[in-house]
Short mmCIF file of C-alpha atoms in Angstrom, two decimals:
data_model
loop_
_atom_site.label_atom_id
_atom_site.label_comp_id
_atom_site.label_asym_id
_atom_site.label_seq_id
_atom_site.Cartn_x
_atom_site.Cartn_y
_atom_site.Cartn_z
CA MET A 1 68.93 79.36 68.37
CA GLY A 2 67.48 76.42 70.31
CA LYS A 3 66.72 76.10 73.99
CA ILE A 4 69.90 74.12 74.75
CA LYS A 5 72.25 76.65 73.16
CA SER A 6 70.37 79.49 74.79
CA ALA A 7 70.56 77.82 78.19
CA ILE A 8 74.30 77.06 77.83
CA ILE A 9 75.23 80.62 76.85
CA THR A 10 73.10 82.05 79.66
CA ALA A 11 74.56 79.62 82.20
CA ILE A 12 78.14 80.43 81.19
CA LEU A 13 77.49 84.17 81.44
CA VAL A 14 75.81 83.88 84.84
CA ALA A 15 78.57 81.60 86.14
CA ALA A 16 81.22 84.08 84.98
CA ILE A 17 79.38 86.92 86.72
CA VAL A 18 79.08 84.88 89.93
CA VAL A 19 82.76 83.90 89.94
CA LEU A 20 83.94 87.46 89.25
CA GLY A 21 81.43 88.74 91.80
CA VAL A 22 82.95 86.50 94.47
CA PHE A 23 86.49 87.62 93.68
CA ALA A 24 85.30 91.22 93.55
CA THR A 25 83.59 91.27 96.92
CA VAL A 26 84.90 88.46 99.15
CA SER A 27 88.21 88.53 101.02
CA TYR A 28 89.45 85.46 102.83
CA THR A 29 92.43 84.08 104.72
CA THR A 30 93.68 80.54 104.28
CA PRO A 31 93.18 78.64 107.57
CA GLY A 32 96.41 78.31 109.55
CA SER A 33 98.30 80.84 107.45
CA ASN A 34 98.37 83.54 110.17
CA GLY A 35 97.35 86.13 107.60
CA VAL A 36 100.09 85.21 105.11
CA GLY A 37 97.68 83.42 102.78
CA LYS A 38 95.18 86.27 102.67
CA PHE A 39 93.32 87.21 99.49
CA ASN A 40 91.94 90.72 99.32
CA SER A 41 88.89 91.22 97.14
CA PHE A 42 88.96 93.52 94.13
CA ILE A 43 86.88 96.10 95.98
CA SER A 44 89.14 96.11 99.03
CA SER A 45 92.15 96.64 96.73
CA ILE A 46 90.81 99.85 95.16
CA LYS A 47 92.74 102.91 96.31
CA LEU A 48 90.63 105.45 98.19
CA GLY A 49 90.86 109.23 98.03
CA GLY A 50 91.56 111.36 101.09
CA GLU A 51 87.88 112.02 101.84
CA LEU A 52 87.40 108.26 102.32
CA SER A 53 90.73 107.06 103.74
CA GLY A 54 92.07 110.22 105.37
CA ASN A 55 95.16 112.31 104.76
CA ALA A 56 98.84 112.18 105.59
CA GLU A 57 100.27 115.49 106.81
CA ALA A 58 103.84 116.57 107.39
CA VAL A 59 105.54 119.86 108.27
CA LEU A 60 109.11 120.26 107.04
CA TYR A 61 111.51 122.80 108.47
CA PRO A 62 114.19 124.54 106.41
CA GLU A 63 117.70 124.69 107.82
CA GLY A 64 117.83 127.22 110.63
CA VAL A 65 114.23 126.68 111.71
CA ILE A 66 113.13 124.31 114.47
CA SER A 67 109.84 123.57 116.18
CA ALA A 68 108.92 124.81 119.64
CA SER A 69 108.93 121.23 120.95
CA GLU A 70 112.47 120.65 119.64
CA TYR A 71 113.64 123.91 121.17
CA ALA A 72 112.16 122.98 124.53
CA LEU A 73 113.65 119.47 124.33
CA TYR A 74 117.20 120.72 123.90
CA THR A 75 117.06 123.74 126.21
CA THR A 76 115.08 122.50 129.20
CA GLY A 77 117.58 121.54 131.88
CA ALA A 78 120.47 121.81 129.41
CA GLU A 79 124.00 122.72 130.38
CA GLU A 80 125.29 126.25 129.83
CA ASP A 81 127.27 125.47 126.67
CA LYS A 82 124.21 123.82 125.14
CA LEU A 83 122.08 126.83 125.98
CA GLU A 84 124.60 129.05 124.22
CA ASP A 85 124.15 127.03 121.03
CA TYR A 86 120.43 127.78 121.07
CA ALA A 87 120.70 131.39 122.23
CA LYS A 88 120.78 132.50 118.59
CA TYR A 89 117.30 131.04 118.04
CA GLN A 90 114.48 133.55 118.35
CA LYS A 91 110.82 132.73 118.56
CA ARG A 92 108.75 133.53 115.47
CA GLY A 93 105.14 132.49 115.97
CA SER A 94 105.16 128.79 116.84
CA VAL A 95 108.73 128.13 115.62
CA TYR A 96 112.25 129.19 116.52
CA VAL A 97 114.51 130.66 113.85
CA ASP A 98 118.31 130.96 113.80
CA GLU A 99 119.13 134.62 113.24
CA ASN A 100 122.17 133.56 111.19
CA ALA A 101 119.81 132.04 108.60
CA PHE A 102 119.14 135.56 107.27
CA GLU A 103 122.72 136.73 106.90
CA ASP A 104 123.01 135.76 103.20
CA TYR A 105 119.96 137.84 102.26
CA GLU A 106 120.17 141.52 101.35
CA ASN A 107 116.69 142.10 102.73
CA GLY A 108 117.22 139.77 105.65
CA GLU A 109 114.27 137.94 107.12
CA GLU A 110 111.89 138.91 104.31
CA GLY A 111 114.22 137.32 101.75
CA PHE A 112 114.20 134.08 103.74
CA LYS A 113 110.39 134.10 103.84
CA ALA A 114 110.27 134.73 100.08
CA ASP A 115 112.41 131.63 99.48
CA VAL A 116 110.10 129.52 101.65
CA LEU A 117 107.13 130.71 99.58
CA LYS A 118 108.98 130.03 96.33
CA ASP A 119 109.86 126.52 97.51
CA ALA A 120 106.22 125.85 98.37
CA GLN A 121 105.25 126.74 94.80
CA VAL A 122 107.89 124.38 93.37
CA LEU A 123 106.73 121.61 95.71
CA ALA A 124 103.11 122.15 94.69
CA LYS A 125 104.12 121.41 91.08
CA ARG A 126 105.97 118.27 92.13
CA PHE A 127 103.13 116.89 94.22
CA GLY A 128 100.65 117.85 91.48
CA GLU A 129 102.43 115.50 89.08
CA LYS A 130 101.83 112.58 91.44
CA GLY A 131 98.21 112.44 90.28
CA TYR A 132 96.66 112.62 93.75
CA SER A 133 92.90 113.10 93.89
CA GLY A 134 93.57 116.01 96.21
CA TYR A 135 96.57 117.52 97.97
CA SER A 136 97.78 120.79 99.46
CA VAL A 137 101.15 122.50 99.91
CA SER A 138 101.16 125.65 102.01
CA VAL A 139 103.48 127.91 103.98
CA GLN A 140 102.90 127.67 107.71
CA ASP A 141 104.05 130.36 110.16
CA ASP A 142 105.97 132.04 107.29
CA TYR A 143 108.95 129.70 107.87
CA THR A 144 107.83 126.09 107.30
CA VAL A 145 106.11 124.13 104.54
CA LYS A 146 103.10 121.94 105.31
CA VAL A 147 102.10 119.11 102.97
CA SER A 148 98.85 117.16 103.02
CA VAL A 149 98.27 114.23 100.63
CA PRO A 150 95.69 111.44 100.50
CA THR A 151 96.85 108.30 102.26
CA ASN A 152 95.80 106.43 99.12
CA PHE A 153 95.00 103.37 101.24
CA PRO A 154 92.95 100.59 99.70
CA TYR A 155 90.20 99.50 102.07
CA ALA A 156 92.19 96.38 103.03
CA ALA A 157 94.95 98.62 104.43
CA TYR A 158 92.56 101.25 105.77
CA ALA A 159 90.55 98.75 107.80
CA ASP A 160 93.57 96.85 109.19
CA ASN A 161 95.81 99.34 110.97
CA GLY A 162 98.47 96.79 111.86
CA SER A 163 98.73 95.03 108.52
CA SER A 164 101.91 94.76 106.47
CA LEU A 165 99.92 96.16 103.54
CA ARG A 166 99.21 99.35 105.47
CA SER A 167 102.87 99.62 106.46
CA SER A 168 103.90 99.41 102.81
CA TYR A 169 101.60 102.32 101.96
CA THR A 170 102.78 104.47 104.87
CA SER A 171 106.39 103.78 103.86
CA GLU A 172 105.59 104.85 100.30
CA ILE A 173 103.99 108.10 101.52
CA GLU A 174 106.97 108.99 103.71
CA ARG A 175 109.42 108.10 100.93
CA THR A 176 107.54 110.27 98.43
CA ILE A 177 107.46 113.28 100.77
CA GLY A 178 111.19 112.89 101.39
CA TYR A 179 112.01 112.75 97.67
CA MET A 180 109.80 115.72 96.78
CA PHE A 181 111.77 117.84 99.28
CA PHE A 182 115.17 117.01 97.79
CA ASP A 183 117.01 120.30 97.34
CA GLY A 184 119.97 121.36 95.27
CA GLU A 185 121.12 121.31 91.65
CA LEU A 186 121.27 118.23 89.44
CA THR A 187 124.79 116.88 88.94
CA LEU A 188 126.17 113.76 87.25
CA ARG A 189 129.00 111.97 89.06
CA ASN A 190 131.51 109.18 88.43
CA THR A 191 134.70 108.49 90.39
CA GLU A 192 136.73 107.33 87.39
CA ILE A 193 136.32 110.37 85.13
CA GLY A 194 134.74 112.95 87.41
CA ASN A 195 136.43 115.98 88.89
CA THR A 196 137.70 114.53 92.17
CA GLY A 197 138.14 117.99 93.53
CA ALA A 198 134.42 118.62 93.18
CA ASP A 199 132.83 115.39 94.46
CA ASN A 200 133.50 113.49 91.20
CA ILE A 201 131.15 115.71 89.22
CA ILE A 202 131.16 114.93 85.49
CA THR A 203 129.31 117.95 84.19
CA PRO A 204 131.25 121.24 84.14
CA LEU A 205 130.42 123.31 87.20
CA THR A 206 129.65 126.26 84.94
CA ALA A 207 127.26 124.25 82.74
CA ASP A 208 123.52 124.83 82.73
CA VAL A 209 122.21 121.31 83.36
CA THR A 210 118.77 122.30 82.07
CA SER A 211 120.29 122.54 78.59
CA TYR A 212 120.90 118.79 78.51
CA PHE A 213 117.35 117.48 79.03
CA LYS A 214 114.09 117.97 77.18
CA SER A 215 112.08 116.03 79.75
CA ILE A 216 112.35 113.15 82.21
CA THR A 217 109.37 110.81 82.53
CA ASN A 218 108.48 107.41 83.97
CA VAL A 219 107.42 104.54 81.71
CA SER A 220 106.07 101.04 82.21
CA ALA A 221 105.95 97.91 80.07
CA GLY A 222 105.08 94.36 81.00
CA GLY A 223 105.25 95.02 84.73
CA ASN A 224 108.66 96.68 84.47
CA TYR A 225 109.19 100.35 85.32
CA ALA A 226 111.89 102.78 84.26
CA VAL A 227 112.82 106.45 84.09
CA ARG A 228 113.16 107.78 80.56
CA LEU A 229 115.54 110.68 79.92
CA ASN A 230 114.88 112.66 76.74
CA LEU A 231 117.97 114.58 75.68
CA THR A 232 118.66 117.76 73.78
CA LYS A 233 121.43 117.84 71.16
CA ALA A 234 123.86 119.04 73.81
CA GLY A 235 122.70 116.31 76.18
CA ARG A 236 123.19 113.62 73.56
CA GLU A 237 126.75 114.80 72.92
CA LEU A 238 127.45 114.92 76.66
CA PHE A 239 126.29 111.35 77.33
CA LYS A 240 128.06 110.05 74.22
CA ASP A 241 131.32 111.55 75.43
CA VAL A 242 130.89 110.51 79.07
CA THR A 243 129.81 106.91 78.38
CA THR A 244 132.62 106.47 75.86
CA ARG A 245 135.20 107.62 78.41
CA ILE A 246 133.72 105.45 81.19
CA THR A 247 133.73 102.41 78.92
CA SER A 248 137.38 102.93 78.01
CA VAL A 249 138.64 103.85 81.48
CA ALA A 250 136.64 101.63 83.85
CA THR A 251 137.95 98.15 83.04
CA GLU A 252 138.32 96.50 86.42
CA GLU A 253 135.44 94.88 88.33
CA ASP A 254 135.71 97.37 91.16
CA ASP A 255 135.87 100.39 88.85
CA ASP A 256 132.99 102.81 88.85
CA LYS A 257 130.96 102.01 85.72
CA ALA A 258 127.90 104.05 86.63
CA ILE A 259 126.73 107.63 86.27
CA GLY A 260 125.12 108.80 89.47
CA PHE A 261 122.32 111.37 89.28
CA TYR A 262 122.53 113.61 92.34
CA ILE A 263 120.09 116.22 93.63
CA GLY A 264 122.33 118.30 95.86
CA ASP A 265 124.19 115.70 97.91
CA ASN A 266 121.46 113.07 97.55
CA LYS A 267 122.07 110.27 95.06
CA LEU A 268 118.73 109.57 93.44
CA ILE A 269 119.42 107.05 90.70
CA ALA A 270 122.32 105.57 88.71
CA LEU A 271 122.86 104.57 85.09
CA ASN A 272 125.03 101.47 84.69
CA VAL A 273 127.27 102.05 81.67
CA ASP A 274 128.13 99.03 79.52
CA GLY A 275 128.75 100.87 76.26
CA THR A 276 128.51 104.17 74.45
CA ILE A 277 125.08 105.84 74.51
CA ASP A 278 124.44 107.79 71.33
CA SER A 279 120.69 108.41 71.08
CA GLY A 280 118.09 111.04 71.83
CA SER A 281 116.80 109.16 74.87
CA PHE A 282 117.62 106.24 77.15
CA TYR A 283 116.08 104.35 80.07
CA ILE A 284 117.15 103.60 83.61
CA GLY A 285 115.34 100.58 85.03
CA ILE A 286 113.86 100.55 88.53
CA GLU A 287 114.57 97.55 90.74
CA ASN A 288 111.72 95.48 92.21
CA GLY A 289 109.21 96.83 89.65
CA ASP A 290 108.22 99.76 91.85
CA ALA A 291 105.90 102.02 89.84
CA ALA A 292 105.59 104.65 92.59
CA LEU A 293 109.37 104.87 92.96
CA ALA A 294 109.85 105.33 89.21
CA ARG A 295 107.29 108.14 89.26
CA ASP A 296 108.98 109.84 92.23
CA TYR A 297 112.39 109.70 90.54
CA ALA A 298 111.02 111.08 87.28
CA ILE A 299 109.12 113.93 88.96
CA VAL A 300 112.07 115.17 91.03
CA LEU A 301 114.61 114.81 88.21
CA ASN A 302 112.33 116.50 85.69
CA SER A 303 111.61 119.33 88.14
CA VAL A 304 115.28 120.06 88.78
CA ALA A 305 116.28 119.52 85.14
CA ASN A 306 113.78 122.22 84.21
CA GLY A 307 115.20 124.71 86.69
CA ASP A 308 112.71 124.24 89.54
CA VAL A 309 115.27 123.95 92.32
CA LEU A 310 114.47 124.40 96.00
CA SER A 311 116.22 127.42 97.45
CA LEU A 312 116.52 126.08 101.00
CA GLY A 313 117.58 122.77 102.50
CA TYR A 314 114.98 120.70 104.39
CA GLY A 315 115.43 117.95 106.93
CA THR A 316 114.27 115.06 104.77
CA ASP A 317 115.88 112.54 107.15
CA ASP A 318 113.92 113.74 110.14
CA PHE A 319 110.26 114.59 109.69
CA THR A 320 107.05 113.18 111.10
CA VAL A 321 103.99 112.17 109.09
CA VAL A 322 100.64 112.36 110.89
CA TYR A 323 97.84 110.18 109.54
CA LYS A 324 94.39 111.66 109.99
CA THR A 325 91.08 109.86 109.63
CA SER A 326 88.60 111.00 107.01
CA ALA A 327 86.55 114.04 107.99
CA LEU A 328 83.46 112.05 106.96
CA GLY A 329 84.13 109.42 109.62
CA ALA A 330 86.10 106.22 110.01
CA ILE A 331 83.50 104.10 108.19
CA ALA A 332 82.90 106.49 105.29
CA PRO A 333 83.99 103.81 102.74
CA VAL A 334 81.41 101.40 104.18
CA TYR A 335 78.62 103.97 103.86
CA LEU A 336 79.65 104.67 100.28
CA GLY A 337 79.66 100.95 99.48
CA ILE A 338 76.18 100.52 100.94
CA ALA A 339 74.86 103.49 98.97
CA LEU A 340 76.28 102.12 95.70
CA LEU A 341 74.87 98.66 96.42
CA PHE A 342 71.45 100.19 97.06
CA ILE A 343 71.58 102.03 93.72
CA ILE A 344 72.52 98.83 91.85
CA ILE A 345 69.75 96.81 93.52
CA ALA A 346 67.20 99.57 92.84
CA ALA A 347 68.18 99.66 89.15
CA ILE A 348 67.88 95.87 88.87
CA ILE A 349 64.47 95.79 90.58
CA TYR A 350 63.10 98.57 88.37
CA SER A 351 64.38 96.79 85.25
CA VAL A 352 62.72 93.49 86.16
CA VAL A 353 59.42 95.02 87.27
CA ARG A 354 59.17 97.24 84.19
CA TYR A 355 60.34 94.82 81.49
CA LYS A 356 59.88 91.34 82.96
CA LYS A 357 62.40 88.83 81.57
CA LEU A 358 63.86 91.47 79.31
CA GLY A 359 64.57 93.39 82.51
CA LEU A 360 66.76 90.46 83.55
CA VAL A 361 68.87 91.13 80.48
CA ASN A 362 69.40 94.70 81.63
CA ALA A 363 70.08 93.42 85.15
CA LEU A 364 72.89 91.27 83.75
CA MET A 365 74.29 94.32 81.98
CA ILE A 366 74.19 96.27 85.26
CA LEU A 367 76.17 93.55 87.02
CA ILE A 368 78.71 93.30 84.19
CA TYR A 369 79.09 97.09 84.17
CA SER A 370 79.65 97.16 87.94
CA LEU A 371 82.30 94.43 87.74
CA ALA A 372 84.02 96.19 84.82
CA ILE A 373 84.27 99.44 86.80
CA ILE A 374 85.59 97.63 89.90
CA ILE A 375 88.25 95.75 87.92
CA ALA A 376 89.27 98.91 86.01
CA LEU A 377 89.64 100.94 89.22
CA MET A 378 91.79 98.20 90.73
CA LEU A 379 94.03 97.52 87.70
CA ILE A 380 94.58 101.15 86.63
CA GLU A 381 94.90 102.19 90.29
CA ILE A 382 92.50 105.11 90.03
CA GLN A 383 91.87 106.75 93.38
CA LEU A 384 88.18 106.43 94.19
CA THR A 385 86.55 109.49 95.73
CA ILE A 386 82.89 110.32 96.33
CA ALA A 387 82.92 112.35 93.12
CA GLY A 388 84.43 109.36 91.31
CA ALA A 389 81.71 107.10 92.68
CA VAL A 390 79.05 109.55 91.49
CA THR A 391 80.72 109.56 88.07
CA ALA A 392 80.54 105.76 87.94
CA VAL A 393 76.83 105.96 88.84
CA LEU A 394 76.32 108.43 85.98
CA GLY A 395 77.86 105.84 83.67
CA LEU A 396 75.41 103.26 85.00
CA ALA A 397 72.55 105.70 84.44
CA LEU A 398 73.77 106.19 80.87
CA LEU A 399 73.69 102.44 80.26
CA CYS A 400 70.22 102.00 81.74
CA ALA A 401 68.85 105.09 79.99
CA SER A 402 70.17 103.82 76.63
CA ASN A 403 68.58 100.40 77.12
CA PHE A 404 65.32 101.77 78.50
CA ALA A 405 65.01 104.19 75.58
CA LEU A 406 65.58 101.27 73.23
CA PHE A 407 63.02 99.09 74.99
CA GLU A 408 60.42 101.82 74.79
CA ASN A 409 61.20 102.36 71.11
CA VAL A 410 60.69 98.66 70.45
CA ARG A 411 57.46 98.77 72.48
CA GLY A 412 56.28 101.59 70.22
CA GLU A 413 57.10 99.52 67.13
CA THR A 414 55.11 96.56 68.43
CA LYS A 415 52.09 98.77 68.97
CA LYS A 416 52.20 99.51 65.26
CA GLY A 417 51.47 95.83 64.68
CA LYS A 418 54.98 94.74 63.78
CA THR A 419 56.34 91.33 64.68
CA MET A 420 58.87 91.15 67.49
CA GLN A 421 61.77 90.51 65.11
CA SER A 422 60.80 93.46 62.95
CA ALA A 423 60.18 95.70 65.98
CA VAL A 424 63.61 94.96 67.41
CA LYS A 425 65.37 95.71 64.13
CA SER A 426 63.42 98.94 63.72
CA GLY A 427 64.09 99.94 67.32
CA TYR A 428 67.86 99.54 67.03
CA LYS A 429 67.86 101.26 63.65
CA ASN A 430 65.91 104.24 65.01
CA MET A 431 68.24 104.59 68.01
CA LEU A 432 71.54 103.91 66.24
CA LEU A 433 72.69 107.44 65.41
CA GLY A 434 71.37 109.02 68.61
CA ILE A 435 73.09 106.49 70.88
CA LEU A 436 76.34 106.63 68.89
CA GLU A 437 76.49 110.45 68.86
CA MET A 438 75.74 110.69 72.56
CA HIS A 439 78.47 108.22 73.50
CA ILE A 440 81.03 109.85 71.18
CA ILE A 441 80.37 113.29 72.69
CA LEU A 442 80.64 111.94 76.22
CA VAL A 443 83.86 110.05 75.41
CA ILE A 444 85.41 113.26 74.07
CA VAL A 445 84.35 115.22 77.17
CA ALA A 446 85.72 112.48 79.44
CA LEU A 447 89.05 112.39 77.60
CA MET A 448 89.39 116.17 77.84
CA LEU A 449 88.85 116.01 81.60
CA ALA A 450 91.31 113.12 81.99
CA LEU A 451 94.07 114.66 79.86
CA ILE A 452 93.76 118.37 80.59
CA CYS A 453 92.71 118.46 84.25
CA VAL A 454 94.65 117.26 87.29
CA GLY A 455 93.73 115.66 90.58
CA GLU A 456 90.15 114.62 91.24
CA LEU A 457 88.79 116.03 87.97
CA ALA A 458 91.30 113.96 86.00
CA SER A 459 90.32 110.84 87.96
CA CYS A 460 86.63 111.49 87.34
CA GLY A 461 87.34 112.03 83.64
CA LEU A 462 89.14 108.69 83.40
CA ILE A 463 86.36 106.89 85.28
CA PHE A 464 83.72 108.43 83.01
CA PHE A 465 85.74 107.49 79.92
CA ILE A 466 85.77 103.85 81.05
CA ALA A 467 82.10 104.03 82.04
CA THR A 468 81.04 105.46 78.67
CA LEU A 469 82.93 102.80 76.73
CA ALA A 470 81.42 100.09 78.93
CA SER A 471 77.94 101.58 78.43
CA TYR A 472 78.24 101.51 74.63
CA VAL A 473 79.67 97.98 74.48
CA LEU A 474 77.01 96.64 76.85
CA TYR A 475 74.28 98.42 74.89
CA TRP A 476 75.09 96.18 71.94
CA PHE A 477 75.67 93.15 74.15
CA THR A 478 72.10 93.68 75.35
CA ARG A 479 71.01 93.08 71.76
CA PHE A 480 72.86 89.74 71.71
CA MET A 481 71.43 88.60 75.06
CA TRP A 482 67.95 89.64 73.94
CA TYR A 483 68.37 87.31 70.98
CA VAL A 484 69.77 84.50 73.18
CA LEU A 485 66.98 84.59 75.76
CA SER A 486 64.09 85.21 73.39
CA SER A 487 64.99 82.64 70.73
CA PRO A 488 63.42 79.60 72.45
CA VAL A 489 60.35 81.57 73.60
CA LYS A 490 57.32 81.03 71.41
CA ASP A 491 55.33 84.03 72.58
CA LYS A 492 58.02 86.73 72.39
CA PHE A 493 55.54 89.47 73.22
CA LYS A 494 54.73 87.84 76.52
CA PHE A 495 58.48 87.44 77.10
CA CYS A 496 59.05 91.17 76.77
CA GLY A 497 55.88 92.29 78.46
CA PHE A 498 54.91 94.23 75.32
CA THR A 499 51.48 94.35 73.65
CA ARG A 500 51.06 94.05 69.92
CA GLU A 501 48.23 96.01 68.30
CA GLU A 502 45.77 93.72 66.51
CA TYR A 503 43.95 94.87 63.40
CA GLU A 504 40.65 93.36 62.20
CA ASN A 505 40.04 92.73 58.53
CA ASP A 506 37.09 94.59 57.12
#
């Protein structure tokens, strides 16, 4: 390869890195747009875990339980008839409980407490399926359920408290908490063929709804999101019968041609019927391409369809979410960014000092690796935590260690008197199996963490899976760039900073 080709390839690669680097790190607002024409950098669009962006906390009260502040609000200075309404409330710790709330329990108050605990366990499963890096569901004061989830803010929303982006994330958090607390059995309803004496319910009141569904999941394809319902044999027969009857009965434009999926009295989602459904599964599309909404629907429906029903009713229309700053400080994301930048710069400097121009090749690989991780975190929407950042650094260390081991192996080959071309071939050949085995083992470990674990461990596993793949690909790309940069250099030993052993003829 000549100097011109080498220079062109190098220039294109560097230009691509610079352009991506700008998009990855620089946010800007179009002049005169009043914030409407704002572009957020890739980094500022990465979702942050609770330890970096804080947590959202909410306490939900079952029916018959109110807070001390609510009790004081309605009783202080109230008229006599109003006071009589609240006379049945007795103080229990920091809450007030309606004594009539226990009347349906054989063991009274203890039975009520047991249901609160059971509901907390069901809710923990539901929130666990959201894939948060960390969350908690606990019983508070024996009568209420407290939920704490990561705000999941990207830095652009975290840093700008009044932005529309932040508002969209807070709305999503509050919507999710409300949906997770939906209580009651799953029923299917339609006004045309349903039992009008029982709120238009299609399914027999004596039927076990769990017998109709294998699972309910969310799916995505091409930017579209849907809920997929996987049916049992009984479920397939049910939907075949119901959709056939709806198709034949609902003929007018104002007729009900949909099957509503209700959790208790809350309508969650509806299937528009335009023909008979006779298959083992079907999809219900989500409007506006809302991935989070599709996931919320699927989690709640799957929970209830598998028998995990909340025993008590909760005020999902009236609860307050409190947003708390990270325990590590308001600028924890900035400190983390500075630390990662320092590590990248240190790795680049060491590479260049140790291996001269060949170190520049490794420096390019470091920059490409960093950009690949940033783009992957943004596109896949992996929540970045401190542990996740450390995992990404481990991937960088793997890349550098692989290249440095190779460089030293090639250095050893040159000391045997081999030419540079021969030394490089021998070096890669000597390292081939070791590098391949190491990356395969690490990929398997990363996949196990990502698929088996939940929360932060799953996120770290996914990050390490991406990092390991990037490390292996860039290890071989290093070989290509070595060839590109060294081809026009006459003294290739000087280029690499290596010393070839000279032998005198006797």
